[in-house]
PDB file of C-alpha atoms in Angstrom:
ATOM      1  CA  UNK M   1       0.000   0.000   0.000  1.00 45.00           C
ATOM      2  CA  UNK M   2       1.585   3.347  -0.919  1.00 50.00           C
ATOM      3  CA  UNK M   3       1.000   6.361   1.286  1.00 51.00           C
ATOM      4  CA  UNK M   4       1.029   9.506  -0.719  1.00 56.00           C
ATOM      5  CA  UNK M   5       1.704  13.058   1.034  1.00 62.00           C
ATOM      6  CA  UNK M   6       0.872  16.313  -0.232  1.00 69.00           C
ATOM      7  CA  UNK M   7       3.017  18.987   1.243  1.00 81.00           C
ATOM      8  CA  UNK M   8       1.501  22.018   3.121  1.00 86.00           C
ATOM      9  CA  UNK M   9       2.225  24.289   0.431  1.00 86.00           C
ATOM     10  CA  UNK M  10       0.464  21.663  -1.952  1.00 86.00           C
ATOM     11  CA  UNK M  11      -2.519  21.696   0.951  1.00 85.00           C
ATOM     12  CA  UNK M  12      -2.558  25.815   0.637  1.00 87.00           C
ATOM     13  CA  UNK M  13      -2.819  26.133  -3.333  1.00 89.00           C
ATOM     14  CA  UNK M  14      -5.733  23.578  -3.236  1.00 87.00           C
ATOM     15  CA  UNK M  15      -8.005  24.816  -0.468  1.00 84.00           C
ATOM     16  CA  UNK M  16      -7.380  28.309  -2.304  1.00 85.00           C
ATOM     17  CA  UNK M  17      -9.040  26.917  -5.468  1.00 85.00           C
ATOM     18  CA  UNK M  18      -9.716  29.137  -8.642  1.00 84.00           C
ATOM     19  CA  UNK M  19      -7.710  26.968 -10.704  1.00 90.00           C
ATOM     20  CA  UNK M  20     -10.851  26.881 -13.743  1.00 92.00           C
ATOM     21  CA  UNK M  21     -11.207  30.591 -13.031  1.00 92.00           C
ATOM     22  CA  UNK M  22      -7.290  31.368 -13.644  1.00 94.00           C
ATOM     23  CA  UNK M  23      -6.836  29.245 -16.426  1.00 95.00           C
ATOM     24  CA  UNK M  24      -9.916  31.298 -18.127  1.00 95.00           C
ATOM     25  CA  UNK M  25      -8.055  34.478 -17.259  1.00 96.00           C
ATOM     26  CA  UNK M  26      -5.176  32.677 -18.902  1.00 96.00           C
ATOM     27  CA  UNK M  27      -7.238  32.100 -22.186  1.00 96.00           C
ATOM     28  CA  UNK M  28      -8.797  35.824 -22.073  1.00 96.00           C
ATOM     29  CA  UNK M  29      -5.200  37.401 -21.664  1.00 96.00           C
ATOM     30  CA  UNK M  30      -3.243  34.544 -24.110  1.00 95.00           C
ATOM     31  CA  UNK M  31      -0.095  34.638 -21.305  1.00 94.00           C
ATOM     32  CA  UNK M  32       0.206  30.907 -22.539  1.00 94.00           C
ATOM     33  CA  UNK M  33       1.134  32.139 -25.862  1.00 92.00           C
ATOM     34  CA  UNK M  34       4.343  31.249 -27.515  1.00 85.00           C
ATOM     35  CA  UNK M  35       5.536  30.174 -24.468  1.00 84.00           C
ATOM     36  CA  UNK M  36       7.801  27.052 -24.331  1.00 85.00           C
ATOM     37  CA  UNK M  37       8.582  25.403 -20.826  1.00 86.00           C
ATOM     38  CA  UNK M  38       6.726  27.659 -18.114  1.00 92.00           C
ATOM     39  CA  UNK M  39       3.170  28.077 -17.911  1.00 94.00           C
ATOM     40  CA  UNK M  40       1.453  30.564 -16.851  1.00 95.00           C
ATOM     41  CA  UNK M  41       0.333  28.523 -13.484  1.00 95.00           C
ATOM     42  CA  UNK M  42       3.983  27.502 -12.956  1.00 94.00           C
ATOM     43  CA  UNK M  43       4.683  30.873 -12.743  1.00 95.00           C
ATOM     44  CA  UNK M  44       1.757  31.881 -10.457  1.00 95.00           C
ATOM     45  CA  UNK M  45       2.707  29.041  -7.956  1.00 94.00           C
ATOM     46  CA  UNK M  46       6.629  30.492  -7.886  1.00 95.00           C
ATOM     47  CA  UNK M  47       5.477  33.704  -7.300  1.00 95.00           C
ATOM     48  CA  UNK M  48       2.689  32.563  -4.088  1.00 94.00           C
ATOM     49  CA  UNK M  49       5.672  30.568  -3.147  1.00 93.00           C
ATOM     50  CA  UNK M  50       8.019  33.797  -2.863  1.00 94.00           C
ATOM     51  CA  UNK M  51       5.559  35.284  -1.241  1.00 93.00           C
ATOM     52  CA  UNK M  52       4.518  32.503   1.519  1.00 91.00           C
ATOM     53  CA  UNK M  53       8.452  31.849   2.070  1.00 91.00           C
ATOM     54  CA  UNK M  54       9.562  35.201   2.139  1.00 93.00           C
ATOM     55  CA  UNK M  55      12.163  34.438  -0.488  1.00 94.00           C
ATOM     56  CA  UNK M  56      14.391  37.366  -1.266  1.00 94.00           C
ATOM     57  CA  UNK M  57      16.012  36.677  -4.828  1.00 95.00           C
ATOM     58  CA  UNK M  58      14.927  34.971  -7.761  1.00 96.00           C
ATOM     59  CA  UNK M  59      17.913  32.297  -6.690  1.00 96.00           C
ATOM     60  CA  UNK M  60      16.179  31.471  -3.276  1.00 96.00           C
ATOM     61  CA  UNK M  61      12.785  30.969  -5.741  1.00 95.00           C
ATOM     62  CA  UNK M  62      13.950  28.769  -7.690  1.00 95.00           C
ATOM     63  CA  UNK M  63      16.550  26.812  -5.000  1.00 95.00           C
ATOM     64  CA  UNK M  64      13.195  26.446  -3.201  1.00 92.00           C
ATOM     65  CA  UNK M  65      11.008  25.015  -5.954  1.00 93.00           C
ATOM     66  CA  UNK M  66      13.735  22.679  -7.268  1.00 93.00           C
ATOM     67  CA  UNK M  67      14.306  21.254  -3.415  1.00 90.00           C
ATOM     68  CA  UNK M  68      10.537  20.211  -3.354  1.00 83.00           C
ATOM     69  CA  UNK M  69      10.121  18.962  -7.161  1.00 82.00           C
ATOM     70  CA  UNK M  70       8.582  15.906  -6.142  1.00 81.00           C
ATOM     71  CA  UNK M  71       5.929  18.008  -4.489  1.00 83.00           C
ATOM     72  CA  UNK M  72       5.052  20.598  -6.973  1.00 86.00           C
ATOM     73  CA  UNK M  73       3.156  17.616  -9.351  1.00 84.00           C
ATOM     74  CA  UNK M  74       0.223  17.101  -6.980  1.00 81.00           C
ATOM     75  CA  UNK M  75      -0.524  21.158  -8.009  1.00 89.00           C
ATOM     76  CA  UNK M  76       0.414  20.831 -11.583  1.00 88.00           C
ATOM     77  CA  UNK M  77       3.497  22.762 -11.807  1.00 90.00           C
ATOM     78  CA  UNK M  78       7.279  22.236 -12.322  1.00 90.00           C
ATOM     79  CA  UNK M  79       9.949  24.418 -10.689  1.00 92.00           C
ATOM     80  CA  UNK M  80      11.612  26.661 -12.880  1.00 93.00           C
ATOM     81  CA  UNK M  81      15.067  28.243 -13.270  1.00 94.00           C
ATOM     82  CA  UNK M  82      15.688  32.093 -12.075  1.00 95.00           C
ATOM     83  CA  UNK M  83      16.373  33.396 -15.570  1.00 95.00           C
ATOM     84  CA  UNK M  84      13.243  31.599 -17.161  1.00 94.00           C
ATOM     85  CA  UNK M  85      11.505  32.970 -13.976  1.00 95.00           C
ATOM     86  CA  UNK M  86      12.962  36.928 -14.450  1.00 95.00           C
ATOM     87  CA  UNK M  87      11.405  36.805 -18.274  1.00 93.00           C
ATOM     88  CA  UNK M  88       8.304  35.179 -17.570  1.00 94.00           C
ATOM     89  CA  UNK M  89       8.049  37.959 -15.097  1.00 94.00           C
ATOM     90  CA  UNK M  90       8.723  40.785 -17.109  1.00 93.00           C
ATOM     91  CA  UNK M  91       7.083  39.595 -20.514  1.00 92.00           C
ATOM     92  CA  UNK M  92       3.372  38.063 -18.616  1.00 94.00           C
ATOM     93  CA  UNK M  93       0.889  40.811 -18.460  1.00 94.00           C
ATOM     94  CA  UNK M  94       0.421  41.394 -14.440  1.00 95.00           C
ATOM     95  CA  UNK M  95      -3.322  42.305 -14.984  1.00 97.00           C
ATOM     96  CA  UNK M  96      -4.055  38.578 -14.826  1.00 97.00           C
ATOM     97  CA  UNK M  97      -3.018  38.353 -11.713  1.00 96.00           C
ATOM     98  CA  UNK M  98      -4.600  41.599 -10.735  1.00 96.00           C
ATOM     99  CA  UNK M  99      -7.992  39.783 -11.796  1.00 96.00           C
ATOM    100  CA  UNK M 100      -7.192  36.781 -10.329  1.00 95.00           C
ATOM    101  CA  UNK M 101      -6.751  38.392  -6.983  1.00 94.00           C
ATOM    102  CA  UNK M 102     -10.276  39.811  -7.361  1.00 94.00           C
ATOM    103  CA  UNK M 103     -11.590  36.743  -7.817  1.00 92.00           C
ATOM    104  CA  UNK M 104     -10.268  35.123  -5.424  1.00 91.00           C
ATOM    105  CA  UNK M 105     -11.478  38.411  -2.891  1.00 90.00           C
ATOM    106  CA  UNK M 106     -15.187  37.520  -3.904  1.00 89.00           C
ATOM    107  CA  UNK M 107     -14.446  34.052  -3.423  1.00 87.00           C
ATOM    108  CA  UNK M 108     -13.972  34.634   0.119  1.00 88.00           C
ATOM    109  CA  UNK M 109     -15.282  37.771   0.762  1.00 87.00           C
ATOM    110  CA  UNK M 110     -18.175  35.987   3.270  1.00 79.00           C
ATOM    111  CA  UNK M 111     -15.746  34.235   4.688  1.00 78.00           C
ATOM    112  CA  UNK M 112     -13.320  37.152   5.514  1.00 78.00           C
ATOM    113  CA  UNK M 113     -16.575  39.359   6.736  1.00 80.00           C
ATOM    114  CA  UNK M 114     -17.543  36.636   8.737  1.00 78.00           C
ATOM    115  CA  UNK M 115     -13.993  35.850  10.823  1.00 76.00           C
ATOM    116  CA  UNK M 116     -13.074  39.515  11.242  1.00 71.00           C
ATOM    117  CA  UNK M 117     -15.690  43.011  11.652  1.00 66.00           C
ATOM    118  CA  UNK M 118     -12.703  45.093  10.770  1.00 65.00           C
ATOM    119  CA  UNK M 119     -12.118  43.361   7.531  1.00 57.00           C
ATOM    120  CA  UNK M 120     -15.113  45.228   6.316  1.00 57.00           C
ATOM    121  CA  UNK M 121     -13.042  48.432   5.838  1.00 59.00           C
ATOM    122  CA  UNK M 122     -10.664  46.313   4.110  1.00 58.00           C
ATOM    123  CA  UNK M 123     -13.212  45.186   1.748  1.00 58.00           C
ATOM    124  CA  UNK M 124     -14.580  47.800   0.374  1.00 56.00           C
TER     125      UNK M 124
END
């Protein structure tokens, strides 16, 4: 019997859903266009893990994603290298993540309201 594990990080990106939703932002903006090895999700999931880590450099990014590789499959993404990370960054239209982060604020909006009364001013 084989025990599989999904890493916390893996645990995060799933309870966060929105994966149909960005990958129609993807279609509406074409980010997926032309582009060879990273996808636009890839490059979504390096960025959340920046974030979530508090990673510092493009080199701690990609260190980080390459020492869980095993992990990144149960999301659907592959770690990537820090130049093919800088020019995704650069080139990738940051309004689709812009939308997706108002998606994803309406997705949990109730929630948010609900946990917090101060969140309200947050909200707006």
């Amino acid at each position: 019997m084989q025990r599989s594990t999904i890493s916390m990080f893996a645990q995060l990106v799933q309870l966060m859903g929105g994966k149909i939703e960005f990958h129609n932002l993807v279609n509406k903006y074409q980010s997926d266009k032309g582009a060879k090895g990273l996808t636009t999700w890839s490059q979504f999931i390096a960025m959340l893990f920046c974030q979530l880590t508090g990673a510092d450099s493009l080199r701690e990014i990609s260190d980080g994603l390459y020492s869980s590789l095993g992990k990144l499959s149960h999301i659907g993404a592959t770690a990537v290298c820090r130049s093919t990370l800088s020019y995704a960054n650069s080139k990738r239209p940051y309004k689709l993540y812009e939308d997706f982060y108002y998606v994803l604020l309406e997705k949990f909006r109730h929630e948010i309201q609900a946990r917090t009364p101060q969140a309200k001013s947050y909200l707006v």
